[in-house]
Short mmCIF file of C-alpha atoms and ligand atoms in Angstrom, two decimals:
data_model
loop_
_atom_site.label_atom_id
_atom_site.label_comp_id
_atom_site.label_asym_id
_atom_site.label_seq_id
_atom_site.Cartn_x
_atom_site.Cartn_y
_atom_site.Cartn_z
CA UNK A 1 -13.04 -1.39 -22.41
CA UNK A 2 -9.69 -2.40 -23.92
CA UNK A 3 -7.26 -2.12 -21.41
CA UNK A 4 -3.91 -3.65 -20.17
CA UNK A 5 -5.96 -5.39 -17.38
CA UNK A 6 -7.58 -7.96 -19.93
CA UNK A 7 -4.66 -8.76 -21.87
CA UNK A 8 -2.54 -9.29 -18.81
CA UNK A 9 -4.85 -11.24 -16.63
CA UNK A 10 -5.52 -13.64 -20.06
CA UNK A 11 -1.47 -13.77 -20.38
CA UNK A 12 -0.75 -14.26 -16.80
CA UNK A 13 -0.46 -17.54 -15.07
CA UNK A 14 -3.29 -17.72 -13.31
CA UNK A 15 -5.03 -20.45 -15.17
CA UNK A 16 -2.07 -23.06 -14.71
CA UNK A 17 -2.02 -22.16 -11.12
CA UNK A 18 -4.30 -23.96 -8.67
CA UNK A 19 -6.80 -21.31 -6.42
CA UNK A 20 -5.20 -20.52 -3.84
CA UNK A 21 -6.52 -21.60 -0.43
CA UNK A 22 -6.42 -19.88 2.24
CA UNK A 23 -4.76 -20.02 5.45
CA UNK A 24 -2.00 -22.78 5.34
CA UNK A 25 -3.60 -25.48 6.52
CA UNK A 26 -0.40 -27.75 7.07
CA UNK A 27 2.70 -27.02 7.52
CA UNK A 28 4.01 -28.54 4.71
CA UNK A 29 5.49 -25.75 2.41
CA UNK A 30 8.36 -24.23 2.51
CA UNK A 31 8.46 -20.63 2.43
CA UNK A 32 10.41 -18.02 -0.64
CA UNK A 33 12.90 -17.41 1.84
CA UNK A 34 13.31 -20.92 3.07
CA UNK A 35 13.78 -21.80 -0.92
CA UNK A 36 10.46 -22.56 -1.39
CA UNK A 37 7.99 -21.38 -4.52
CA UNK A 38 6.64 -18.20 -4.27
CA UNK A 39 2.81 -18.08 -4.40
CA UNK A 40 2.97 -15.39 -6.61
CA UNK A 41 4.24 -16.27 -9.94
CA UNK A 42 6.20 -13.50 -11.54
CA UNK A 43 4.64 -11.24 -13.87
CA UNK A 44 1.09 -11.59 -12.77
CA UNK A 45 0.38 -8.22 -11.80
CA UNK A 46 -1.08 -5.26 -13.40
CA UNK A 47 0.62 -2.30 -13.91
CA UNK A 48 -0.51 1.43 -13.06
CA UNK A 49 -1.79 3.66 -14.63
CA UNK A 50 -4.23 1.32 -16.97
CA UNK A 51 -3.81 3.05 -20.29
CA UNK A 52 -6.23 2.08 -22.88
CA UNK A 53 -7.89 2.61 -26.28
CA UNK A 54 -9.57 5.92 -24.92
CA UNK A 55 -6.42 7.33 -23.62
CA UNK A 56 -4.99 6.61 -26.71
CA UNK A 57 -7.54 7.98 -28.36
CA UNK A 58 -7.51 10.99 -26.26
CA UNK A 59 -4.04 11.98 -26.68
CA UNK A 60 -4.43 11.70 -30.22
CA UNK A 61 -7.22 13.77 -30.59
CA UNK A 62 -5.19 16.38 -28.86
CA UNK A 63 -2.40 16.19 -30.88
CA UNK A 64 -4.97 16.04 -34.13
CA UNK A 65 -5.97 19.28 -33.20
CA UNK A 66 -2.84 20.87 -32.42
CA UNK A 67 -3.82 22.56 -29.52
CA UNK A 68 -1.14 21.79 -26.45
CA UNK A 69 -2.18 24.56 -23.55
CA UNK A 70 -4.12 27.31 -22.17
CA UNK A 71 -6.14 27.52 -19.38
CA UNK A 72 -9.34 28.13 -21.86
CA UNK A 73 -8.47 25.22 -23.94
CA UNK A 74 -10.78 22.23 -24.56
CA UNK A 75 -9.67 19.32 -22.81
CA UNK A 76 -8.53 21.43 -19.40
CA UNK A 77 -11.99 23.12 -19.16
CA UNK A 78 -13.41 19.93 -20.22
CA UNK A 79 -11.83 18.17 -17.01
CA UNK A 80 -12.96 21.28 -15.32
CA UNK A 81 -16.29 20.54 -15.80
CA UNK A 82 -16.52 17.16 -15.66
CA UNK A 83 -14.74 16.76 -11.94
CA UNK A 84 -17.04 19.56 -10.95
CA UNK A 85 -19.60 17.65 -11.84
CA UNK A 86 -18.30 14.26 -11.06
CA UNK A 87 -18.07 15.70 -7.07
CA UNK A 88 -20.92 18.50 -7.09
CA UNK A 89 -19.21 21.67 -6.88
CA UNK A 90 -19.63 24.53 -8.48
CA UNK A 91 -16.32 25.52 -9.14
CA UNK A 92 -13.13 23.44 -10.60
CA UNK A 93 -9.34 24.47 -11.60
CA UNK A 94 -6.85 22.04 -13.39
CA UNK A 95 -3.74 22.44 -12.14
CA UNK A 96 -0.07 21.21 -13.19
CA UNK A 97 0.11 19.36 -9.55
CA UNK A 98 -2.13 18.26 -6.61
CA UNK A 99 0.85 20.23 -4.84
CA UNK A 100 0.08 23.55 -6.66
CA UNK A 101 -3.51 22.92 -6.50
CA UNK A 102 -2.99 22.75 -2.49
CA UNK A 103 -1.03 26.40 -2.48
CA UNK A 104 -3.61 27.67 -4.83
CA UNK A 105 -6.45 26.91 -2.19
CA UNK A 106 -4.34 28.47 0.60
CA UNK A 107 -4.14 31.61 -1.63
CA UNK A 108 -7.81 31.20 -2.62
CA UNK A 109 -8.55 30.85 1.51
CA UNK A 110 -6.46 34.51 1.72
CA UNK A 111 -3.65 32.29 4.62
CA UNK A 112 -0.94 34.87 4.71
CA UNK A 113 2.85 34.46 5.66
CA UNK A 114 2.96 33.71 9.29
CA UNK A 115 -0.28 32.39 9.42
CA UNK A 116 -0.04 29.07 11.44
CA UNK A 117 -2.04 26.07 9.63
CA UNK A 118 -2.59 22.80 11.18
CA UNK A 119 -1.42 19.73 8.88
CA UNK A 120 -1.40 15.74 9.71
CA UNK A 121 2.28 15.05 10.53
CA UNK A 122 1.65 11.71 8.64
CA UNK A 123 0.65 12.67 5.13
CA UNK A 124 2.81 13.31 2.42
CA UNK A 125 5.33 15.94 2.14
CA UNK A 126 3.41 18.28 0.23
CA UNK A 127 0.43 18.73 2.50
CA UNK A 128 3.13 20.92 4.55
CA UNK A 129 5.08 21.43 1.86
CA UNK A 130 1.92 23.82 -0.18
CA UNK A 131 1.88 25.75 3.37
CA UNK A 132 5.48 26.85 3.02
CA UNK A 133 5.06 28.06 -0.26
CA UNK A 134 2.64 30.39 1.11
CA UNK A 135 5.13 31.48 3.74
CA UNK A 136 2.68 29.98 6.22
CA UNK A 137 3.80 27.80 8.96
CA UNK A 138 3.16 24.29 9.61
CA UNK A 139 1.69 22.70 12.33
CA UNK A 140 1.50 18.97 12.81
CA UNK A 141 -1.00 16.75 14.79
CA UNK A 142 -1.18 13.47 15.57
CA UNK A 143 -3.14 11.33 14.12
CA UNK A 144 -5.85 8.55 14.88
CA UNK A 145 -5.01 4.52 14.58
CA UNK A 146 -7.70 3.65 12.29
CA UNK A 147 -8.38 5.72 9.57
CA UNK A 148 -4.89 7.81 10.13
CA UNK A 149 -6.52 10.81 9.79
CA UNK A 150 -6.28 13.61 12.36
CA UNK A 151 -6.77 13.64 15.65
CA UNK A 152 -9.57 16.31 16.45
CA UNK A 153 -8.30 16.43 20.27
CA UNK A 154 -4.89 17.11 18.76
CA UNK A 155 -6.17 19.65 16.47
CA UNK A 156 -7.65 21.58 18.93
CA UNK A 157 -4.77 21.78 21.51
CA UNK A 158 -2.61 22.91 18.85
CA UNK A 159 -5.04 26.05 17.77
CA UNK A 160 -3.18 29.68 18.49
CA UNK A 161 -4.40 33.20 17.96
CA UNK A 162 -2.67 32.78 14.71
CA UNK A 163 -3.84 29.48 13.30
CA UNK A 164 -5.95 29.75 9.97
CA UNK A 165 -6.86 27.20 8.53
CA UNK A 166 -7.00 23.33 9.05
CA UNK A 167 -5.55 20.58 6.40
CA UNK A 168 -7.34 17.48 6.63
CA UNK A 169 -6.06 14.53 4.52
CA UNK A 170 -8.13 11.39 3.39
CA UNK A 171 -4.87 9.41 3.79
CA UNK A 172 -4.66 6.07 1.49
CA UNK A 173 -7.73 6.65 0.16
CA UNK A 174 -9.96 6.04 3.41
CA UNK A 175 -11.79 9.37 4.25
CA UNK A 176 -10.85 10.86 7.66
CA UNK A 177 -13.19 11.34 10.71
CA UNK A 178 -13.91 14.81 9.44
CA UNK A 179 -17.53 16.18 11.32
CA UNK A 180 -15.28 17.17 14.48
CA UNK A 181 -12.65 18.68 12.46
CA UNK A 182 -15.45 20.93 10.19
CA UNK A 183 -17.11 21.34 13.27
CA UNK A 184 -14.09 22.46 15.37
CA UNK A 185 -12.96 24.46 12.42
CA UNK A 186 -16.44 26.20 12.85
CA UNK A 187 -16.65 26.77 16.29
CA UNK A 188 -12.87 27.84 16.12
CA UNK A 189 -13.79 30.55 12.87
CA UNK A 190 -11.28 28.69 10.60
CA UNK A 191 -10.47 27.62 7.26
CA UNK A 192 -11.10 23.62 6.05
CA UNK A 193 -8.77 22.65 3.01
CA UNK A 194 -9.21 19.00 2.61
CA UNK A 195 -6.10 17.17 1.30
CA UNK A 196 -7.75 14.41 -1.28
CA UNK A 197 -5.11 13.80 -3.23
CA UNK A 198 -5.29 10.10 -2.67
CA UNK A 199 -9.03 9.72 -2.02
CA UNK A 200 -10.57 10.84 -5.49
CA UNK A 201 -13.84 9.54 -5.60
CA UNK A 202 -14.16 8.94 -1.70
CA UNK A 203 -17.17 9.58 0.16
CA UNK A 204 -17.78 10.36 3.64
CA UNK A 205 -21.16 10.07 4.86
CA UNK A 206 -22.61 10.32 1.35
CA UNK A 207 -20.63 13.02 0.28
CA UNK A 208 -17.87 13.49 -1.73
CA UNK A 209 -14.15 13.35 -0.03
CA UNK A 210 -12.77 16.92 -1.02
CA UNK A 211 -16.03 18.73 -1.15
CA UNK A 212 -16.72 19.18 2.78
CA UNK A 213 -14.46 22.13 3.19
CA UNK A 214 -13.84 25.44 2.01
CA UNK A 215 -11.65 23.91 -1.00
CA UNK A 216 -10.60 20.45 -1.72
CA UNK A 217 -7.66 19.49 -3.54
CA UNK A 218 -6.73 16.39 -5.67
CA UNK A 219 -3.54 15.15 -7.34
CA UNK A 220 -3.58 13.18 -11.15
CA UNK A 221 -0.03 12.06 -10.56
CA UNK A 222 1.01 8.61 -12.46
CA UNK A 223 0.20 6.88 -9.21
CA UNK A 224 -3.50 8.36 -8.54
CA UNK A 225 -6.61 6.91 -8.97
CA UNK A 226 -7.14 9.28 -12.13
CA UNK A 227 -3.43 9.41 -13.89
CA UNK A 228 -2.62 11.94 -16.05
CA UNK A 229 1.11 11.49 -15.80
CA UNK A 230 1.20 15.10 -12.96
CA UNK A 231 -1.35 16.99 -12.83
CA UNK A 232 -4.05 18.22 -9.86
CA UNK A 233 -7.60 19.57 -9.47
CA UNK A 234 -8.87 22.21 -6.70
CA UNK A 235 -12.70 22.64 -6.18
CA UNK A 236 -14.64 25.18 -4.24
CA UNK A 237 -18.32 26.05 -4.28
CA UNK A 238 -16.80 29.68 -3.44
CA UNK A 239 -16.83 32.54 -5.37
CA UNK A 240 -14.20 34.08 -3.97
CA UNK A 241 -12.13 31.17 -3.24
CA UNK A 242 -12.20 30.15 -7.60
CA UNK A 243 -11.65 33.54 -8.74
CA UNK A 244 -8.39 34.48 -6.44
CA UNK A 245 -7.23 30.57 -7.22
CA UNK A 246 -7.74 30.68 -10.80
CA UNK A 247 -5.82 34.96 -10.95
CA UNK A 248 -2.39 32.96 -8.98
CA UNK A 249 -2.52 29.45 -11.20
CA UNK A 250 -1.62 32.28 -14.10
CA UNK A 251 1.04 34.91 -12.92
CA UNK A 252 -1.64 37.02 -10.86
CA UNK A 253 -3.87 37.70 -14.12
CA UNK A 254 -8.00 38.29 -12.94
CA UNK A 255 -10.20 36.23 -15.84
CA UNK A 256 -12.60 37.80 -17.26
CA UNK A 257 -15.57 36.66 -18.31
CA UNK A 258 -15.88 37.55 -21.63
CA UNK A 259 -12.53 35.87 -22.37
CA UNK A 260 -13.77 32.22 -22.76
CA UNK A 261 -16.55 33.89 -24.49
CA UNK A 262 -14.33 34.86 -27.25
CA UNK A 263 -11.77 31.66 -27.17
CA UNK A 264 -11.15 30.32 -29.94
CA UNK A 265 -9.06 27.61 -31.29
CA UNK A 266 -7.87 29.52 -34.69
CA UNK A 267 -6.33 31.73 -32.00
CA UNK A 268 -5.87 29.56 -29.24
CA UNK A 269 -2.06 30.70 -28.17
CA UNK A 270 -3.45 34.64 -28.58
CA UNK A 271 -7.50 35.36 -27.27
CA UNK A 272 -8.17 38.76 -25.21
CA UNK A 273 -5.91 38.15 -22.69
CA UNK A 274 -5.60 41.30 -20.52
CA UNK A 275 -1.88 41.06 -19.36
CA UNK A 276 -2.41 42.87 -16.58
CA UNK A 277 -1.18 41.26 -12.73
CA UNK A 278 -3.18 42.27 -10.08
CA UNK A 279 -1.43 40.36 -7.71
CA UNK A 280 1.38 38.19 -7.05
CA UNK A 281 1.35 34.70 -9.21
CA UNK A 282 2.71 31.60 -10.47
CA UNK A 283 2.17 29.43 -13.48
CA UNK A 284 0.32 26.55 -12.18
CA UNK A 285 -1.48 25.55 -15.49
CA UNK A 286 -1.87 21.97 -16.75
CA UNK A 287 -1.68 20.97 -20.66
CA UNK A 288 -3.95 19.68 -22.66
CA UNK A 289 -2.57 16.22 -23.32
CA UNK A 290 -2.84 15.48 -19.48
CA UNK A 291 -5.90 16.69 -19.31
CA UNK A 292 -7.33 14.29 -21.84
CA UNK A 293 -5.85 11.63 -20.57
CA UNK A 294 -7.54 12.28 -17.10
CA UNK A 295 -10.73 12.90 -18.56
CA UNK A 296 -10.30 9.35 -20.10
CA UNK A 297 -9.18 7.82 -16.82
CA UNK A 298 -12.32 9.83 -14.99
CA UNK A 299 -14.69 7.69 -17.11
CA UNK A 300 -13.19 4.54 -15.17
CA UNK A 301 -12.46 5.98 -12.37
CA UNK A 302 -16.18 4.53 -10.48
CA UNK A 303 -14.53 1.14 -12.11
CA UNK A 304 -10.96 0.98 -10.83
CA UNK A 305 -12.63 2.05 -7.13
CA UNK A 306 -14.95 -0.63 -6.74
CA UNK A 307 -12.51 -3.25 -7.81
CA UNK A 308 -10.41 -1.65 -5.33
CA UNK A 309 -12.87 -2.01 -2.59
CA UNK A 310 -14.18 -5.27 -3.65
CA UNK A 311 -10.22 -6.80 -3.49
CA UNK A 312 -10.01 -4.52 -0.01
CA UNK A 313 -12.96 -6.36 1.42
CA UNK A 314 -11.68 -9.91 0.02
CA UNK A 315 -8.32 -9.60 1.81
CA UNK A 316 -9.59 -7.52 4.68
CA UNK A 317 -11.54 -10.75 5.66
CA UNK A 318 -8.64 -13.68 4.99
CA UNK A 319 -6.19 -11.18 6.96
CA UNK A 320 -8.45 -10.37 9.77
CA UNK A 321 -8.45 -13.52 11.01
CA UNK A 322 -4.66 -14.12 11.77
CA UNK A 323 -4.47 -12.66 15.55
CA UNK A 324 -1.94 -9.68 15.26
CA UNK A 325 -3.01 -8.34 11.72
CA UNK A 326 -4.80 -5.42 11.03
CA UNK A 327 -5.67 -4.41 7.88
CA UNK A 328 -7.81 -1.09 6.90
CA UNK A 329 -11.26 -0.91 7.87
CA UNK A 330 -14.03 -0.01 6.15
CA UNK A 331 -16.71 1.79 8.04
CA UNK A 332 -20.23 2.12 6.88
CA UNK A 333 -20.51 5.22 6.88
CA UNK A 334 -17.63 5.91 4.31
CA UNK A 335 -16.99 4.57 0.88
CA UNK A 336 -12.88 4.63 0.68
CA UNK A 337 -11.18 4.93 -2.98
CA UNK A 338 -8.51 2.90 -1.89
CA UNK A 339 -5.00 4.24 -3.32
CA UNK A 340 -2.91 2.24 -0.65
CA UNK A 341 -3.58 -0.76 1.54
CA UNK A 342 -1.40 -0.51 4.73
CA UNK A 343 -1.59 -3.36 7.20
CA UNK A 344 -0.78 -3.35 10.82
CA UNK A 345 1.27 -6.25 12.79
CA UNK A 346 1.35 -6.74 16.48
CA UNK A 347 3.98 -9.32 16.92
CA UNK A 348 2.74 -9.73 20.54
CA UNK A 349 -0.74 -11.04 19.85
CA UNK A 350 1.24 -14.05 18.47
CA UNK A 351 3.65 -14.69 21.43
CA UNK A 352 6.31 -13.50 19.29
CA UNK A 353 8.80 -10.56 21.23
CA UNK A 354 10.72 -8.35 18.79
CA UNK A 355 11.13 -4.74 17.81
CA UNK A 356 8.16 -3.88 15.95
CA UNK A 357 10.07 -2.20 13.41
CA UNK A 358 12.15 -5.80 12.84
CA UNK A 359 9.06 -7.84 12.51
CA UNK A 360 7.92 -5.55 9.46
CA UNK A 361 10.87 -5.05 8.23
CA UNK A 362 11.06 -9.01 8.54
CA UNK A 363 7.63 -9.59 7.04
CA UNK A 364 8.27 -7.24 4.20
CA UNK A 365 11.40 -9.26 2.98
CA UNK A 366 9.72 -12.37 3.31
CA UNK A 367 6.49 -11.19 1.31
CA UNK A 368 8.65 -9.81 -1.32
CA UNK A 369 9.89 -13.34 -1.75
CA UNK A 370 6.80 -14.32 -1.89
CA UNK A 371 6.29 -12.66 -5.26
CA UNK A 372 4.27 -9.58 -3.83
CA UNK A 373 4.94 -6.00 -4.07
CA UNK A 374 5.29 -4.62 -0.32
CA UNK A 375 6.36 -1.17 0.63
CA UNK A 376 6.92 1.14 3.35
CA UNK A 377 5.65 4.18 1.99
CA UNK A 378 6.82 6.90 4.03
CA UNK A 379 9.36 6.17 7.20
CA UNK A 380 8.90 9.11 9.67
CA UNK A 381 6.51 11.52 10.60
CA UNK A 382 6.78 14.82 7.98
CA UNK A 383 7.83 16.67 10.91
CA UNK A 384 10.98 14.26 10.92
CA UNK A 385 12.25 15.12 7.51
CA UNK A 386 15.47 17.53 7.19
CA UNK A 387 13.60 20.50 5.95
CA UNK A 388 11.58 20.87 9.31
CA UNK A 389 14.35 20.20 11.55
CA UNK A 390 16.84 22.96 10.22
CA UNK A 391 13.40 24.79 10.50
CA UNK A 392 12.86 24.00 13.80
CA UNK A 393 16.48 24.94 14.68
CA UNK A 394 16.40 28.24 12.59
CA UNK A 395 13.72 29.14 15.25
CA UNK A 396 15.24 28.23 18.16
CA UNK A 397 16.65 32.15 18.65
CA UNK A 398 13.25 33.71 17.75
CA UNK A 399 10.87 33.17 20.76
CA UNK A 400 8.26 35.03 18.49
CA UNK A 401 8.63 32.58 15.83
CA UNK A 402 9.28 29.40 17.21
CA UNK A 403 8.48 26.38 15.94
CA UNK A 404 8.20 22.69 17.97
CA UNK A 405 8.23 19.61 15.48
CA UNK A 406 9.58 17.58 18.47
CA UNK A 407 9.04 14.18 16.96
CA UNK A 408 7.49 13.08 20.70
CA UNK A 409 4.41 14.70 19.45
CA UNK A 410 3.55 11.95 17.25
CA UNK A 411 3.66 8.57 18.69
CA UNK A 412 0.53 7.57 17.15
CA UNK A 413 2.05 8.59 13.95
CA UNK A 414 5.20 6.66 14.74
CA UNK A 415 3.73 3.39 15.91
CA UNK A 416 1.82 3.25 12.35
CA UNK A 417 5.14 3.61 10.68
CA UNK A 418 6.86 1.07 13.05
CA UNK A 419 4.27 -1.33 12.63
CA UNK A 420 3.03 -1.31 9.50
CA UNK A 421 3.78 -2.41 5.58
CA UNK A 422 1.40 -1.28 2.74
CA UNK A 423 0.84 -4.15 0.35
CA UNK A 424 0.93 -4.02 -3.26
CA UNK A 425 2.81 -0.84 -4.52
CA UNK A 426 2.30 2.67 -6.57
CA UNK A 427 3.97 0.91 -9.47
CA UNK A 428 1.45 -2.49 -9.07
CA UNK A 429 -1.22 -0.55 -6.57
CA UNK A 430 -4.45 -3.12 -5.38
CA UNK A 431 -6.91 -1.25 -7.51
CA UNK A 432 -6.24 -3.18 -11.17
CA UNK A 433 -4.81 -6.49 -10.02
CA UNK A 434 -7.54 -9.78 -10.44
CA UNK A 435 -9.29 -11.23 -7.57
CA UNK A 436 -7.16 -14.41 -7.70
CA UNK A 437 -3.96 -12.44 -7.60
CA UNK A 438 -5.89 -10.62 -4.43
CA UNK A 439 -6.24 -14.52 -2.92
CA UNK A 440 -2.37 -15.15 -3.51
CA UNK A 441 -1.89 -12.02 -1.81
CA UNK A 442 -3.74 -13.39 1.32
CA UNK A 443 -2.03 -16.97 1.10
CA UNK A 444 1.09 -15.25 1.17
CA UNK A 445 0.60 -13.44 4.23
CA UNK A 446 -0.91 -16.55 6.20
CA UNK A 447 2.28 -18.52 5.24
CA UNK A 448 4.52 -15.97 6.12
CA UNK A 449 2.91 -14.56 9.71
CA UNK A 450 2.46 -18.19 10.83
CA UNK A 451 6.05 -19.10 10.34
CA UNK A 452 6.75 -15.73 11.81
CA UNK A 453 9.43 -16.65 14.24
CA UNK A 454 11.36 -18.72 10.97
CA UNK A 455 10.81 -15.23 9.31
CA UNK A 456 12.66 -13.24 12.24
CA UNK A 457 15.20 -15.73 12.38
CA UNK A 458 16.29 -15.35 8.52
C1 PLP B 1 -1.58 13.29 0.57
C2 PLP B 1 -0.96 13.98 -0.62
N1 PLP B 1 -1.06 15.32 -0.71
C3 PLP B 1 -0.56 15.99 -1.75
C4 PLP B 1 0.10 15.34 -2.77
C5 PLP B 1 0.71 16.14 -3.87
O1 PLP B 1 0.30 15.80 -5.14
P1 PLP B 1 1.29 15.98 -6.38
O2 PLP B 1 2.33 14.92 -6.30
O3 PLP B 1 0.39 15.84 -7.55
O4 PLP B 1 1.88 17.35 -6.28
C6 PLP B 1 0.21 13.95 -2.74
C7 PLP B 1 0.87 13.23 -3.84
O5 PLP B 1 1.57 12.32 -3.77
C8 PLP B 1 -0.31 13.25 -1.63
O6 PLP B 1 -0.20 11.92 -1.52
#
C-alpha cells in the first residue's frame, strides 16, 4: 500500500521523541497552557481521507476512459456490487449522498407525508433531515448512555397510530442496541431504516451494521470510513424496496432490465433509456470518479477499521483508569468501525465541583494545547436546532398536527453533549494516526485531568 500514512509517520517526529509514558507519574511538567511543551509535536498526525496510489489510479482510469456518469456506468455498478457483497445483501444503490440515500429508503419503505417516523434526537441533522424531505414528520427519542443509540423504552412510548417506520443510527461508529428496536418494530408492524452512515463496516452480533433492517443507509462523505469526496450507498435485500429506490434516485424513471443488458460505453450518455416517469423523482445519482475512488477506499476499508479499533482499545485502557473518564466501550458482542471517539468526564468523581459543560469546555482548550485535535461535534439535541423549533411553533395552532420537540425530552441526550469531547477530529479522525501518536494522546489526557482544577482555573 502506498499511502500518506507511511510517508507521514516516517516524516513525523516520532523517532526523536521519547515513548510516551503513561499516566504522569510526577508532577513535574508543566502543562501547554501553563507554557509548558505540548506532548504532541505539531504535524504528527495523519490526515483524512488516506489517498493513495489506487485512488490515484482509480480516478485516472476513469478519466482514461472518458466515461463521467450514469447510473449503468462501470465504476457506480461496480461499487454496487462490491458493497453488496462486502455486507451480504442482495440489493445496492450508489447515491450522490448518505442524505439522499436515507430519503430514497423512506420512499423505497412507501413512508408518506404525515407519516410520523421515530429518529434519535442525537444523530446528525440529516437522519431527520431525509424524513422531511419525504414530508414525513420527525420524532425524536432519547437515547442510551453507552452506546448513544436509542432508547427502546423511549421508542416505544413515542409510537402513534401514525408512526411508520423507526430510524436507528449506529452513532460514531459503535452499533446500537438494535434486537429490541427490530423486535419492537416487529411486534409494533413497522418499518426499520438503519442510519449507518458512520458505522460502515460495523457489526452487531455477527452481522453487518446496516443490513438488520428493511434498508440500511451509508454516507462516503470526505470524513467516512470509505471517502469518496460525497457520496452514499442504500442496501436492501427487498425487491420492492430496490426497485421503487432505484425509479426516485433518477426523476421517477422504472429500470428495466434489459437496459444494463444493452449498456454500452460507445453510447454511454444515450442506451435505451425509456424516458418515461412513473412517479415523482429526484436526481440522486453519484459519478463515476467518486465511485472509483470508494471502490479504492473499500479495499482498505477492513484496514483503516482495525487500526481504528486496535488505537480505541489502546486508549480505552490508559483512559479508563483516571476516575471520572469514560471513554467508548466496546462490547463483545459488537465489532464498532469507529468514525468518532467521544469521551465522557464526571468532574465529581475527582472532587472537582463545576458546570459540566465548563470542565469540557476547560479540558478541550487545554488538550488542544496539548497538540491534539479535540472537538465537540454536535452541541444540542437535533430537536434543538432552528428548523425544528419554528416547526414546533408552526404547529402550535394545529392540534391535529402538532409537534413536541420540547428539549426536556432528552436529558440523556443533553448530559452526553454537556459532558463530553470527541478526541481526534473529522479532519485528523483516530482511524489513520500511529499507535505512538495514540500513546501521546493518552499522556495528554492524564496530564491534563490530573491538574484539572489548574485547568478550570485558566
Ligand atoms: C448519522 C449520519 N446520518 C446521515 C448522514 C448524512 O450523510 P451525507 O453527509 O453523506 O449526506 C451523516 C453524515 O454526516 C451522518 O453522520
Amino acid at each position: 500500500m502506498t499511502c500518506s500514512s507511511r510517508t507521514r509517520s516516517s516524516t513525523s517526529g516520532w523517532r526523536r521523541w521519547p515513548a510516551p509514558a503513561f499516566a504522569p507519574r510526577s508532577s513535574v511538567y508543566r502543562l501547554a497552557i501553563q507554557g509548558g511543551t505540548p506532548v504532541v509535536p505539531a504535524g504528527s498526525h495523519v490526515r483524512w481521507p488516506v489517498l493513495g496510489e489506487e485512488e490515484r489510479r482509480a480516478v485516472r482510469g476513469v478519466l482514461e476512459r472518458g466515461v463521467l456518469s450514469g447510473q449503468l456506468a462501470p465504476e457506480v455498478r461496480g461499487l454496487e456490487r462490491e458493497f453488496a457483497a462486502l455486507v451480504g445483501s442482495r440489493f445496492c444503490l450508489a447515491t450522490n449522498s448518505g442524505t439522499s440515500a436515507l430519503h430514497l429508503a423512506l420512499i423505497g419503505a412507501g413512508i408518506q407525508a404525515g407519516d410520523e417516523v421515530v429518529v434519535p434526537a442525537f444523530t446528525f441533522v440529516a437522519t431527520a433531515m431525509a424524513v422531511l424531505h419525504q414530508g414525513a414528520v420527525p420524532v425524536f427519542v432519547d437515547v442510551e448512555p453507552r452506546f448513544f443509540g436509542m432508547d427502546p423504552a423511549k421508542v416505544e412510548a413515542a409510537i402513534t397510530s401514525r408512526t411508520r417506520a423507526i430510524v436507528p443510527v449506529h452513532l460514531h461508529g459503535v452499533p446500537c442496541e438494535l434486537q429490541p428496536i427490530a423486535e419492537l418494530a416487529v411486534r409494533r408492524g413497522l418499518v426499520l431504516i438503519e442510519d449507518s452512515a458512520q458505522a460502515i463496516g460495523a457489526r452487531y452480533r455477527g452481522r453487518m451494521a446496516g443490513t438488520m433492517g428493511l434498508a440500511g443507509c451509508y454516507s462516503l462523505q470526505s470524513s467516512k470510513s470509505m471517502a469518496a469526496g460525497e457520496g452514499g450507498l442504500l442496501v436492501t435485500d427487498d425487491e420492492e424496496v430496490y426497485r421503487k429506490a432505484h425509479a426516485a434516485r433518477m426523476f421517477g424513471e422504472d429500470s428495466r432490465p434489459e437496459d444494463e443488458a444493452s449498456y454500452s460505453l460507445a453510447h454511454a450518455l444515450d442506451g435505451n433509456r425509456a424516458y418515461d416517469s412513473a412517479a415523482v423523482g429526484w436526481n440522486y445519482r453519484t459519478n463515476e470518479l467518486s465511485a472509483a475512488v470508494a471502490r479504492a477506499q473499500l479495499r482498505r476499508l477492513d484496514h483503516w477499521n482495525a487500526q481504528a479499533l486496535a488505537s480505541a482499545e489502546l486508549l480505552g485502557r490508559r483512559l479508563r483508569e483516571l476516575p471520572g473518564v469514560t471513554p467508548p466501550e466496546v462490547p463483545a458482542d459488537r465489532v464498532p468501525a469507529f468514525h468518532k471517539y467521544r469521551v465522557q468526564l464526571d468532574a465529581s468523581k475527582v472532587g472537582v465541583e463545576a458546570q459540566p459543560p465548563a470542565v469540557r469546555d476547560a479540558v478541550l482548550r487545554a488538550l488542544r494545547a496539548e497538540g491534539c485535535e479535540v472537538v465537540l461535534w454536535q452541541t444540542q439535541p437535533v430537536p434543538g436546532q432552528t428548523l425544528f423549533r419554528k416547526m414546533e411553533a408552526a404547529s402550535a395552532g394545529r392540534p391535529d398536527r402538532r409537534v413536541s420537540y420540547d428539549l426536556a425530552q432528552y436529558p440523556v441526550t443533553r448530559a452526553i453533549l454537556d459532558r463530553s469531547v470527541v478526541l481526534f477530529s473529522q479532519t485528523y479522525p483516530l482511524a489513520p494516526q500511529p499507535p505512538a501518536l495514540v500513546e501521546a494522546y493518552a499522556e495528554a489526557f492524564a496530564r491534563v485531568w490530573t491538574r484539572l482544577p489548574e485547568v478550570l482555573a485558566r
